[in-house]
């Protein structure tokens, strides 16, 4: 793993204890709706074998697992041991049990064979990997032909009013809230990471270069978030 990847791993291990609560408060619960939309766009269905890349504390993995049922299987993959521990704990006493395997691994080198998965999701992961084209190629490799992936992340709105609002909110609300938990630097990282993140059409181009036959980017939440939907 590169030094940069280790730094990112440390950021997520540090924020693990407050991650879920802060996401709920700071998005006013909206991230749950965006994650439901992402699973819908992934076209996951009963009995499918699906993967949730960069699963963190596992919200998307849980939604996927409900969708595929007990005849399907979900693999939640992440390299943050801290967030994976929370993911495991959250489903421990779930009834009925959810068919989720938690895998500690780097999504740039997935421990799965070619053409294995019926569908995939990724929430707020693509912006954080150190090699976006490599990640899309790895995702392409493990999906079956015809399988769909839905990738949710922040997006810089094209509308200048929304863009100013997003920048103001990240700086004055998100980072200020994080200061109370001694996590200023960790949350201050979101805005510059978003500056470097490809915009919707660029994401579509990268997906096509990775081999995906169809790629569409949908803006949601006033353009502050986006979902890239791609089919192998
Ligand atoms: C679940 C959300 C973000 C996850 C997330 C992603 C990252 O890359 C991080 C990096 C470093 C630290 C933390 C994270 C992280 O938590 C999205 C929801 C939470 C957001 C922090 C707040 C979103 C604000 C938007 C500008 C839109 C506000 C509209 C809302 C309806 C109020
Ligand atoms: C912002 S969190 C998203 C968590 C969750 N998917 C969600 O939507 O709330 C980003 C996650 O990506 C993971 N991550 C970043 N780069 C990774 C990599 N190369 N391999 C595995 N996980 C990675 C981090 O550990 C972190 O859990």
PDB file of C-alpha atoms and ligand atoms in Angstrom:
ATOM      1  CA  UNK A   1       0.000   0.000   0.000  1.00  0.00           C
ATOM      2  CA  UNK A   2       1.248   3.542  -0.780  1.00  0.00           C
ATOM      3  CA  UNK A   3       1.944   6.162   1.946  1.00  0.00           C
ATOM      4  CA  UNK A   4      -1.104   8.112   0.738  1.00  0.00           C
ATOM      5  CA  UNK A   5      -3.342   5.038   1.061  1.00  0.00           C
ATOM      6  CA  UNK A   6      -2.041   4.516   4.623  1.00  0.00           C
ATOM      7  CA  UNK A   7      -2.911   8.146   5.462  1.00  0.00           C
ATOM      8  CA  UNK A   8      -6.445   7.621   4.149  1.00  0.00           C
ATOM      9  CA  UNK A   9      -6.764   4.399   6.130  1.00  0.00           C
ATOM     10  CA  UNK A  10      -5.710   6.330   9.265  1.00  0.00           C
ATOM     11  CA  UNK A  11      -8.315   9.063   8.621  1.00  0.00           C
ATOM     12  CA  UNK A  12     -11.101   6.469   8.549  1.00  0.00           C
ATOM     13  CA  UNK A  13      -9.828   4.514  11.537  1.00  0.00           C
ATOM     14  CA  UNK A  14      -9.738   7.822  13.493  1.00  0.00           C
ATOM     15  CA  UNK A  15     -13.293   8.854  12.604  1.00  0.00           C
ATOM     16  CA  UNK A  16     -14.809   5.370  13.048  1.00  0.00           C
ATOM     17  CA  UNK A  17     -16.271   5.997  16.556  1.00  0.00           C
ATOM     18  CA  UNK A  18     -18.278   9.074  15.423  1.00  0.00           C
ATOM     19  CA  UNK A  19     -18.757   8.287  11.721  1.00  0.00           C
ATOM     20  CA  UNK A  20     -22.385   7.103  11.739  1.00  0.00           C
ATOM     21  CA  UNK A  21     -23.696   9.749  14.127  1.00  0.00           C
ATOM     22  CA  UNK A  22     -22.001  12.597  12.286  1.00  0.00           C
ATOM     23  CA  UNK A  23     -23.330  11.396   8.928  1.00  0.00           C
ATOM     24  CA  UNK A  24     -26.859  11.322  10.348  1.00  0.00           C
ATOM     25  CA  UNK A  25     -26.634  14.782  11.903  1.00  0.00           C
ATOM     26  CA  UNK A  26     -24.730  16.515   9.122  1.00  0.00           C
ATOM     27  CA  UNK A  27     -26.908  15.213   6.298  1.00  0.00           C
ATOM     28  CA  UNK A  28     -30.124  15.515   8.383  1.00  0.00           C
ATOM     29  CA  UNK A  29     -30.589  11.781   7.764  1.00  0.00           C
ATOM     30  CA  UNK A  30     -30.508  12.273   3.986  1.00  0.00           C
ATOM     31  CA  UNK A  31     -27.527   9.972   3.408  1.00  0.00           C
ATOM     32  CA  UNK A  32     -29.848   7.045   4.165  1.00  0.00           C
ATOM     33  CA  UNK A  33     -32.147   8.079   1.295  1.00  0.00           C
ATOM     34  CA  UNK A  34     -29.162   8.514  -1.055  1.00  0.00           C
ATOM     35  CA  UNK A  35     -27.948   5.024  -0.122  1.00  0.00           C
ATOM     36  CA  UNK A  36     -31.399   3.502  -0.774  1.00  0.00           C
ATOM     37  CA  UNK A  37     -31.379   5.156  -4.222  1.00  0.00           C
ATOM     38  CA  UNK A  38     -27.902   3.747  -4.876  1.00  0.00           C
ATOM     39  CA  UNK A  39     -29.000   0.170  -4.121  1.00  0.00           C
ATOM     40  CA  UNK A  40     -32.050   0.650  -6.359  1.00  0.00           C
ATOM     41  CA  UNK A  41     -29.784   1.857  -9.199  1.00  0.00           C
ATOM     42  CA  UNK A  42     -27.474  -1.164  -8.719  1.00  0.00           C
ATOM     43  CA  UNK A  43     -30.384  -3.419  -9.812  1.00  0.00           C
ATOM     44  CA  UNK A  44     -29.639  -5.888  -6.990  1.00  0.00           C
ATOM     45  CA  UNK A  45     -32.260  -8.632  -6.882  1.00  0.00           C
ATOM     46  CA  UNK A  46     -33.189 -11.706  -4.861  1.00  0.00           C
ATOM     47  CA  UNK A  47     -30.455 -14.413  -4.771  1.00  0.00           C
ATOM     48  CA  UNK A  48     -27.771 -12.143  -6.273  1.00  0.00           C
ATOM     49  CA  UNK A  49     -24.141 -12.189  -5.128  1.00  0.00           C
ATOM     50  CA  UNK A  50     -23.169  -8.544  -4.611  1.00  0.00           C
ATOM     51  CA  UNK A  51     -20.195  -6.557  -3.399  1.00  0.00           C
ATOM     52  CA  UNK A  52     -20.190  -3.280  -1.462  1.00  0.00           C
ATOM     53  CA  UNK A  53     -16.810  -1.634  -2.066  1.00  0.00           C
ATOM     54  CA  UNK A  54     -15.403   0.649   0.649  1.00  0.00           C
ATOM     55  CA  UNK A  55     -18.297  -0.491   2.859  1.00  0.00           C
ATOM     56  CA  UNK A  56     -17.144   1.389   5.977  1.00  0.00           C
ATOM     57  CA  UNK A  57     -19.660   0.819   8.774  1.00  0.00           C
ATOM     58  CA  UNK A  58     -21.814  -1.169   6.353  1.00  0.00           C
ATOM     59  CA  UNK A  59     -25.058   0.783   5.726  1.00  0.00           C
ATOM     60  CA  UNK A  60     -25.097   0.046   2.009  1.00  0.00           C
ATOM     61  CA  UNK A  61     -24.107  -3.590   2.619  1.00  0.00           C
ATOM     62  CA  UNK A  62     -27.118  -3.964   4.917  1.00  0.00           C
ATOM     63  CA  UNK A  63     -29.537  -2.460   2.387  1.00  0.00           C
ATOM     64  CA  UNK A  64     -28.073  -4.727  -0.312  1.00  0.00           C
ATOM     65  CA  UNK A  65     -28.397  -7.776   1.962  1.00  0.00           C
ATOM     66  CA  UNK A  66     -32.095  -7.069   2.516  1.00  0.00           C
ATOM     67  CA  UNK A  67     -32.533  -6.788  -1.243  1.00  0.00           C
ATOM     68  CA  UNK A  68     -30.783 -10.114  -2.108  1.00  0.00           C
ATOM     69  CA  UNK A  69     -32.383 -11.998   0.821  1.00  0.00           C
ATOM     70  CA  UNK A  70     -31.116 -15.143   2.503  1.00  0.00           C
ATOM     71  CA  UNK A  71     -30.604 -16.928  -0.827  1.00  0.00           C
ATOM     72  CA  UNK A  72     -28.164 -14.234  -1.916  1.00  0.00           C
ATOM     73  CA  UNK A  73     -24.818 -13.081  -0.553  1.00  0.00           C
ATOM     74  CA  UNK A  74     -23.189  -9.698   0.067  1.00  0.00           C
ATOM     75  CA  UNK A  75     -19.473  -9.043   0.562  1.00  0.00           C
ATOM     76  CA  UNK A  76     -18.640  -5.779   2.351  1.00  0.00           C
ATOM     77  CA  UNK A  77     -15.009  -4.840   1.633  1.00  0.00           C
ATOM     78  CA  UNK A  78     -12.958  -2.146   3.334  1.00  0.00           C
ATOM     79  CA  UNK A  79      -9.393  -1.572   4.563  1.00  0.00           C
ATOM     80  CA  UNK A  80     -10.389   0.258   7.773  1.00  0.00           C
ATOM     81  CA  UNK A  81     -10.373  -2.287  10.610  1.00  0.00           C
ATOM     82  CA  UNK A  82     -12.073   0.324  12.840  1.00  0.00           C
ATOM     83  CA  UNK A  83     -15.075   0.818  10.547  1.00  0.00           C
ATOM     84  CA  UNK A  84     -15.336  -2.904   9.761  1.00  0.00           C
ATOM     85  CA  UNK A  85     -15.511  -3.687  13.494  1.00  0.00           C
ATOM     86  CA  UNK A  86     -18.531  -1.347  13.748  1.00  0.00           C
ATOM     87  CA  UNK A  87     -20.097  -2.914  10.636  1.00  0.00           C
ATOM     88  CA  UNK A  88     -19.790  -6.401  12.158  1.00  0.00           C
ATOM     89  CA  UNK A  89     -21.172  -5.297  15.502  1.00  0.00           C
ATOM     90  CA  UNK A  90     -24.182  -3.585  13.905  1.00  0.00           C
ATOM     91  CA  UNK A  91     -25.406  -6.762  12.169  1.00  0.00           C
ATOM     92  CA  UNK A  92     -24.482  -9.182  14.955  1.00  0.00           C
ATOM     93  CA  UNK A  93     -27.951  -9.439  16.480  1.00  0.00           C
ATOM     94  CA  UNK A  94     -29.932  -8.638  13.360  1.00  0.00           C
ATOM     95  CA  UNK A  95     -33.053 -10.732  12.915  1.00  0.00           C
ATOM     96  CA  UNK A  96     -33.509 -12.284  10.425  1.00  0.00           C
ATOM     97  CA  UNK A  97     -29.735 -12.692   9.990  1.00  0.00           C
ATOM     98  CA  UNK A  98     -28.238 -10.840   7.025  1.00  0.00           C
ATOM     99  CA  UNK A  99     -26.055 -12.750   4.534  1.00  0.00           C
ATOM    100  CA  UNK A 100     -23.015 -10.465   4.722  1.00  0.00           C
ATOM    101  CA  UNK A 101     -19.333 -11.435   4.766  1.00  0.00           C
ATOM    102  CA  UNK A 102     -17.009  -8.655   5.925  1.00  0.00           C
ATOM    103  CA  UNK A 103     -13.660  -8.630   4.152  1.00  0.00           C
ATOM    104  CA  UNK A 104     -10.668  -6.502   5.182  1.00  0.00           C
ATOM    105  CA  UNK A 105      -8.947  -5.776   1.877  1.00  0.00           C
ATOM    106  CA  UNK A 106      -7.758  -3.099  -0.540  1.00  0.00           C
ATOM    107  CA  UNK A 107     -10.370  -2.456  -3.239  1.00  0.00           C
ATOM    108  CA  UNK A 108      -7.523  -1.862  -5.704  1.00  0.00           C
ATOM    109  CA  UNK A 109      -6.559  -5.563  -5.345  1.00  0.00           C
ATOM    110  CA  UNK A 110      -9.744  -7.482  -4.633  1.00  0.00           C
ATOM    111  CA  UNK A 111      -9.475 -11.096  -3.421  1.00  0.00           C
ATOM    112  CA  UNK A 112     -12.189 -12.336  -5.805  1.00  0.00           C
ATOM    113  CA  UNK A 113     -12.091 -14.115  -9.184  1.00  0.00           C
ATOM    114  CA  UNK A 114     -13.042 -12.520 -12.515  1.00  0.00           C
ATOM    115  CA  UNK A 115     -16.745 -12.309 -13.471  1.00  0.00           C
ATOM    116  CA  UNK A 116     -17.954 -13.214  -9.943  1.00  0.00           C
ATOM    117  CA  UNK A 117     -20.565 -10.591  -8.934  1.00  0.00           C
ATOM    118  CA  UNK A 118     -24.108  -9.864 -10.134  1.00  0.00           C
ATOM    119  CA  UNK A 119     -23.987  -6.288  -8.872  1.00  0.00           C
ATOM    120  CA  UNK A 120     -21.919  -3.793  -6.878  1.00  0.00           C
ATOM    121  CA  UNK A 121     -22.310  -0.644  -4.832  1.00  0.00           C
ATOM    122  CA  UNK A 122     -19.782   1.870  -3.544  1.00  0.00           C
ATOM    123  CA  UNK A 123     -20.639   4.749  -1.198  1.00  0.00           C
ATOM    124  CA  UNK A 124     -18.188   7.629  -0.778  1.00  0.00           C
ATOM    125  CA  UNK A 125     -15.302   5.345  -1.685  1.00  0.00           C
ATOM    126  CA  UNK A 126     -14.214   6.235  -5.224  1.00  0.00           C
ATOM    127  CA  UNK A 127     -13.106   9.772  -4.199  1.00  0.00           C
ATOM    128  CA  UNK A 128     -10.941   8.245  -1.486  1.00  0.00           C
ATOM    129  CA  UNK A 129      -9.040   5.609  -3.455  1.00  0.00           C
ATOM    130  CA  UNK A 130      -5.551   6.545  -4.652  1.00  0.00           C
ATOM    131  CA  UNK A 131      -6.106   5.194  -8.191  1.00  0.00           C
ATOM    132  CA  UNK A 132      -9.607   5.850  -9.585  1.00  0.00           C
ATOM    133  CA  UNK A 133      -8.997   4.342 -13.070  1.00  0.00           C
ATOM    134  CA  UNK A 134      -7.382   1.281 -11.416  1.00  0.00           C
ATOM    135  CA  UNK A 135     -10.359   0.899  -9.074  1.00  0.00           C
ATOM    136  CA  UNK A 136     -12.809   1.023 -11.990  1.00  0.00           C
ATOM    137  CA  UNK A 137     -10.730  -1.591 -13.860  1.00  0.00           C
ATOM    138  CA  UNK A 138     -10.744  -3.848 -10.786  1.00  0.00           C
ATOM    139  CA  UNK A 139     -14.516  -3.410 -10.442  1.00  0.00           C
ATOM    140  CA  UNK A 140     -14.917  -4.291 -14.132  1.00  0.00           C
ATOM    141  CA  UNK A 141     -12.837  -7.434 -13.636  1.00  0.00           C
ATOM    142  CA  UNK A 142     -14.936  -8.876 -10.799  1.00  0.00           C
ATOM    143  CA  UNK A 143     -18.386  -8.106 -12.290  1.00  0.00           C
ATOM    144  CA  UNK A 144     -20.185 -10.599 -14.518  1.00  0.00           C
ATOM    145  CA  UNK A 145     -20.911  -9.427 -18.075  1.00  0.00           C
ATOM    146  CA  UNK A 146     -24.177  -7.417 -17.939  1.00  0.00           C
ATOM    147  CA  UNK A 147     -23.826  -6.683 -14.194  1.00  0.00           C
ATOM    148  CA  UNK A 148     -24.447  -3.145 -12.889  1.00  0.00           C
ATOM    149  CA  UNK A 149     -22.617  -1.059 -10.291  1.00  0.00           C
ATOM    150  CA  UNK A 150     -23.883   2.117  -8.617  1.00  0.00           C
ATOM    151  CA  UNK A 151     -21.308   4.486  -7.151  1.00  0.00           C
ATOM    152  CA  UNK A 152     -22.466   7.247  -4.772  1.00  0.00           C
ATOM    153  CA  UNK A 153     -20.256  10.190  -3.850  1.00  0.00           C
ATOM    154  CA  UNK A 154     -20.088  13.916  -3.311  1.00  0.00           C
ATOM    155  CA  UNK A 155     -20.297  16.053  -6.465  1.00  0.00           C
ATOM    156  CA  UNK A 156     -19.479  19.717  -7.082  1.00  0.00           C
ATOM    157  CA  UNK A 157     -22.757  21.319  -8.261  1.00  0.00           C
ATOM    158  CA  UNK A 158     -22.586  23.237 -11.557  1.00  0.00           C
ATOM    159  CA  UNK A 159     -25.013  25.825 -10.152  1.00  0.00           C
ATOM    160  CA  UNK A 160     -22.812  28.497  -8.486  1.00  0.00           C
ATOM    161  CA  UNK A 161     -25.350  29.121  -5.685  1.00  0.00           C
ATOM    162  CA  UNK A 162     -25.392  25.426  -4.766  1.00  0.00           C
ATOM    163  CA  UNK A 163     -21.614  25.237  -5.128  1.00  0.00           C
ATOM    164  CA  UNK A 164     -21.164  28.142  -2.690  1.00  0.00           C
ATOM    165  CA  UNK A 165     -23.658  26.556  -0.307  1.00  0.00           C
ATOM    166  CA  UNK A 166     -21.809  23.225  -0.429  1.00  0.00           C
ATOM    167  CA  UNK A 167     -18.441  24.896   0.192  1.00  0.00           C
ATOM    168  CA  UNK A 168     -19.885  26.985   3.048  1.00  0.00           C
ATOM    169  CA  UNK A 169     -21.592  23.932   4.596  1.00  0.00           C
ATOM    170  CA  UNK A 170     -18.482  21.735   4.437  1.00  0.00           C
ATOM    171  CA  UNK A 171     -16.313  24.463   5.971  1.00  0.00           C
ATOM    172  CA  UNK A 172     -18.630  26.005   8.534  1.00  0.00           C
ATOM    173  CA  UNK A 173     -20.968  23.195   9.541  1.00  0.00           C
ATOM    174  CA  UNK A 174     -19.125  19.922   8.873  1.00  0.00           C
ATOM    175  CA  UNK A 175     -15.609  20.938   9.965  1.00  0.00           C
ATOM    176  CA  UNK A 176     -16.968  22.957  12.915  1.00  0.00           C
ATOM    177  CA  UNK A 177     -18.946  19.948  14.157  1.00  0.00           C
ATOM    178  CA  UNK A 178     -15.898  17.697  13.716  1.00  0.00           C
ATOM    179  CA  UNK A 179     -13.773  20.103  15.811  1.00  0.00           C
ATOM    180  CA  UNK A 180     -15.798  19.068  18.874  1.00  0.00           C
ATOM    181  CA  UNK A 181     -14.496  15.521  18.461  1.00  0.00           C
ATOM    182  CA  UNK A 182     -10.902  16.528  17.745  1.00  0.00           C
ATOM    183  CA  UNK A 183     -11.356  15.476  14.107  1.00  0.00           C
ATOM    184  CA  UNK A 184     -10.853  18.818  12.333  1.00  0.00           C
ATOM    185  CA  UNK A 185      -8.191  17.626   9.879  1.00  0.00           C
ATOM    186  CA  UNK A 186     -10.061  14.430   9.067  1.00  0.00           C
ATOM    187  CA  UNK A 187     -13.226  16.301   8.043  1.00  0.00           C
ATOM    188  CA  UNK A 188     -11.340  19.224   6.470  1.00  0.00           C
ATOM    189  CA  UNK A 189     -10.039  16.605   4.028  1.00  0.00           C
ATOM    190  CA  UNK A 190     -13.487  16.242   2.347  1.00  0.00           C
ATOM    191  CA  UNK A 191     -13.422  19.574   0.478  1.00  0.00           C
ATOM    192  CA  UNK A 192      -9.971  19.270  -1.182  1.00  0.00           C
ATOM    193  CA  UNK A 193     -10.675  15.619  -2.017  1.00  0.00           C
ATOM    194  CA  UNK A 194     -13.833  16.808  -3.774  1.00  0.00           C
ATOM    195  CA  UNK A 195     -11.869  19.454  -5.714  1.00  0.00           C
ATOM    196  CA  UNK A 196      -9.701  16.684  -7.160  1.00  0.00           C
ATOM    197  CA  UNK A 197     -12.600  14.281  -7.806  1.00  0.00           C
ATOM    198  CA  UNK A 198     -13.720  14.001 -11.463  1.00  0.00           C
ATOM    199  CA  UNK A 199     -17.058  15.652 -12.269  1.00  0.00           C
ATOM    200  CA  UNK A 200     -19.995  13.567 -13.595  1.00  0.00           C
ATOM    201  CA  UNK A 201     -19.044  13.493 -17.296  1.00  0.00           C
ATOM    202  CA  UNK A 202     -15.393  12.818 -16.455  1.00  0.00           C
ATOM    203  CA  UNK A 203     -16.494   9.857 -14.309  1.00  0.00           C
ATOM    204  CA  UNK A 204     -18.506   8.557 -17.282  1.00  0.00           C
ATOM    205  CA  UNK A 205     -15.412   8.846 -19.509  1.00  0.00           C
ATOM    206  CA  UNK A 206     -13.244   6.996 -16.968  1.00  0.00           C
ATOM    207  CA  UNK A 207     -15.821   4.191 -16.683  1.00  0.00           C
ATOM    208  CA  UNK A 208     -15.928   3.816 -20.466  1.00  0.00           C
ATOM    209  CA  UNK A 209     -12.112   3.722 -20.575  1.00  0.00           C
ATOM    210  CA  UNK A 210     -12.222   0.922 -17.962  1.00  0.00           C
ATOM    211  CA  UNK A 211     -14.400  -1.067 -20.385  1.00  0.00           C
ATOM    212  CA  UNK A 212     -17.957  -0.466 -19.099  1.00  0.00           C
ATOM    213  CA  UNK A 213     -20.481  -0.586 -21.945  1.00  0.00           C
ATOM    214  CA  UNK A 214     -22.932   1.905 -20.434  1.00  0.00           C
ATOM    215  CA  UNK A 215     -22.215   4.698 -17.969  1.00  0.00           C
ATOM    216  CA  UNK A 216     -24.555   7.426 -16.709  1.00  0.00           C
ATOM    217  CA  UNK A 217     -24.019   9.966 -13.947  1.00  0.00           C
ATOM    218  CA  UNK A 218     -27.058  11.180 -11.993  1.00  0.00           C
ATOM    219  CA  UNK A 219     -26.871  14.313  -9.858  1.00  0.00           C
ATOM    220  CA  UNK A 220     -28.887  14.196  -6.638  1.00  0.00           C
ATOM    221  CA  UNK A 221     -29.372  16.461  -3.595  1.00  0.00           C
ATOM    222  CA  UNK A 222     -29.273  19.614  -5.714  1.00  0.00           C
ATOM    223  CA  UNK A 223     -26.092  18.449  -7.469  1.00  0.00           C
ATOM    224  CA  UNK A 224     -24.152  18.167  -4.176  1.00  0.00           C
ATOM    225  CA  UNK A 225     -24.090  14.372  -4.574  1.00  0.00           C
ATOM    226  CA  UNK A 226     -23.978  12.049  -7.569  1.00  0.00           C
ATOM    227  CA  UNK A 227     -24.481   8.433  -8.513  1.00  0.00           C
ATOM    228  CA  UNK A 228     -22.461   6.873 -11.334  1.00  0.00           C
ATOM    229  CA  UNK A 229     -24.321   3.881 -12.759  1.00  0.00           C
ATOM    230  CA  UNK A 230     -22.243   1.583 -14.928  1.00  0.00           C
ATOM    231  CA  UNK A 231     -22.876  -1.737 -16.668  1.00  0.00           C
ATOM    232  CA  UNK A 232     -20.229  -4.244 -17.795  1.00  0.00           C
TER     233      UNK A 232
HETATM  234  C1  LIG B   1     -22.361   9.857   4.246  1.00  0.00           C
HETATM  235  C2  LIG B   1     -21.732  11.115   3.826  1.00  0.00           C
HETATM  236  C3  LIG B   1     -20.412  11.296   3.812  1.00  0.00           C
HETATM  237  C4  LIG B   1     -19.454  10.264   4.159  1.00  0.00           C
HETATM  238  C5  LIG B   1     -18.042  10.765   4.252  1.00  0.00           C
HETATM  239  C6  LIG B   1     -17.223  10.724   3.153  1.00  0.00           C
HETATM  240  C7  LIG B   1     -15.913  11.112   3.252  1.00  0.00           C
HETATM  241  O1  LIG B   1     -15.122  11.054   2.182  1.00  0.00           O
HETATM  242  C8  LIG B   1     -15.357  11.526   4.457  1.00  0.00           C
HETATM  243  C9  LIG B   1     -14.009  11.896   4.543  1.00  0.00           C
HETATM  244  C10 LIG B   1     -13.495  12.286   5.746  1.00  0.00           C
HETATM  245  C11 LIG B   1     -14.300  12.371   6.861  1.00  0.00           C
HETATM  246  C12 LIG B   1     -15.636  11.999   6.779  1.00  0.00           C
HETATM  247  C13 LIG B   1     -16.182  11.577   5.586  1.00  0.00           C
HETATM  248  C14 LIG B   1     -17.538  11.194   5.455  1.00  0.00           C
HETATM  249  O2  LIG B   1     -18.339  11.241   6.528  1.00  0.00           O
HETATM  250  C15 LIG B   1     -22.581  12.227   3.360  1.00  0.00           C
HETATM  251  C16 LIG B   1     -23.322  12.977   4.438  1.00  0.00           C
HETATM  252  C17 LIG B   1     -22.575  13.774   5.421  1.00  0.00           C
HETATM  253  C18 LIG B   1     -21.863  15.002   4.943  1.00  0.00           C
HETATM  254  C19 LIG B   1     -20.647  15.199   5.864  1.00  0.00           C
HETATM  255  C20 LIG B   1     -22.708  16.252   4.878  1.00  0.00           C
HETATM  256  C21 LIG B   1     -23.238  16.567   3.496  1.00  0.00           C
HETATM  257  C22 LIG B   1     -23.420  18.033   3.244  1.00  0.00           C
HETATM  258  C23 LIG B   1     -23.743  18.401   1.823  1.00  0.00           C
HETATM  259  C24 LIG B   1     -23.047  19.662   1.400  1.00  0.00           C
HETATM  260  C25 LIG B   1     -25.224  18.529   1.532  1.00  0.00           C
HETATM  261  C26 LIG B   1     -26.040  19.141   2.606  1.00  0.00           C
HETATM  262  C27 LIG B   1     -27.514  18.981   2.310  1.00  0.00           C
HETATM  263  C28 LIG B   1     -28.274  18.399   3.462  1.00  0.00           C
HETATM  264  C29 LIG B   1     -29.660  18.076   3.054  1.00  0.00           C
HETATM  265  C30 LIG B   1     -28.254  19.259   4.690  1.00  0.00           C
HETATM  266  C1  LIG B   2     -16.377   7.818   3.469  1.00  0.00           C
HETATM  267  S1  LIG B   2     -16.174   6.144   3.858  1.00  0.00           S
HETATM  268  C2  LIG B   2     -17.617   5.423   3.151  1.00  0.00           C
HETATM  269  C3  LIG B   2     -18.193   4.316   3.981  1.00  0.00           C
HETATM  270  C4  LIG B   2     -19.553   3.798   3.536  1.00  0.00           C
HETATM  271  N1  LIG B   2     -19.476   3.186   2.234  1.00  0.00           N
HETATM  272  C5  LIG B   2     -20.599   4.854   3.553  1.00  0.00           C
HETATM  273  O1  LIG B   2     -21.203   5.088   2.500  1.00  0.00           O
HETATM  274  O2  LIG B   2     -20.844   5.452   4.592  1.00  0.00           O
HETATM  275  C6  LIG B   2     -14.918   5.677   2.720  1.00  0.00           C
HETATM  276  C7  LIG B   2     -14.398   4.296   2.963  1.00  0.00           C
HETATM  277  O3  LIG B   2     -13.493   3.922   1.953  1.00  0.00           O
HETATM  278  C8  LIG B   2     -12.523   3.079   2.520  1.00  0.00           C
HETATM  279  N2  LIG B   2     -11.387   3.001   1.593  1.00  0.00           N
HETATM  280  C9  LIG B   2     -10.727   4.016   1.000  1.00  0.00           C
HETATM  281  N3  LIG B   2      -9.776   3.538   0.177  1.00  0.00           N
HETATM  282  C10 LIG B   2      -9.851   2.181   0.245  1.00  0.00           C
HETATM  283  C11 LIG B   2      -9.143   1.107  -0.373  1.00  0.00           C
HETATM  284  N4  LIG B   2      -8.158   1.343  -1.229  1.00  0.00           N
HETATM  285  N5  LIG B   2      -9.492  -0.146  -0.076  1.00  0.00           N
HETATM  286  C12 LIG B   2     -10.485  -0.403   0.815  1.00  0.00           C
HETATM  287  N6  LIG B   2     -11.192   0.554   1.434  1.00  0.00           N
HETATM  288  C13 LIG B   2     -10.878   1.835   1.152  1.00  0.00           C
HETATM  289  C14 LIG B   2     -12.238   3.735   3.871  1.00  0.00           C
HETATM  290  O4  LIG B   2     -11.618   2.881   4.771  1.00  0.00           O
HETATM  291  C15 LIG B   2     -13.643   4.153   4.278  1.00  0.00           C
HETATM  292  O5  LIG B   2     -14.261   3.170   5.062  1.00  0.00           O
END
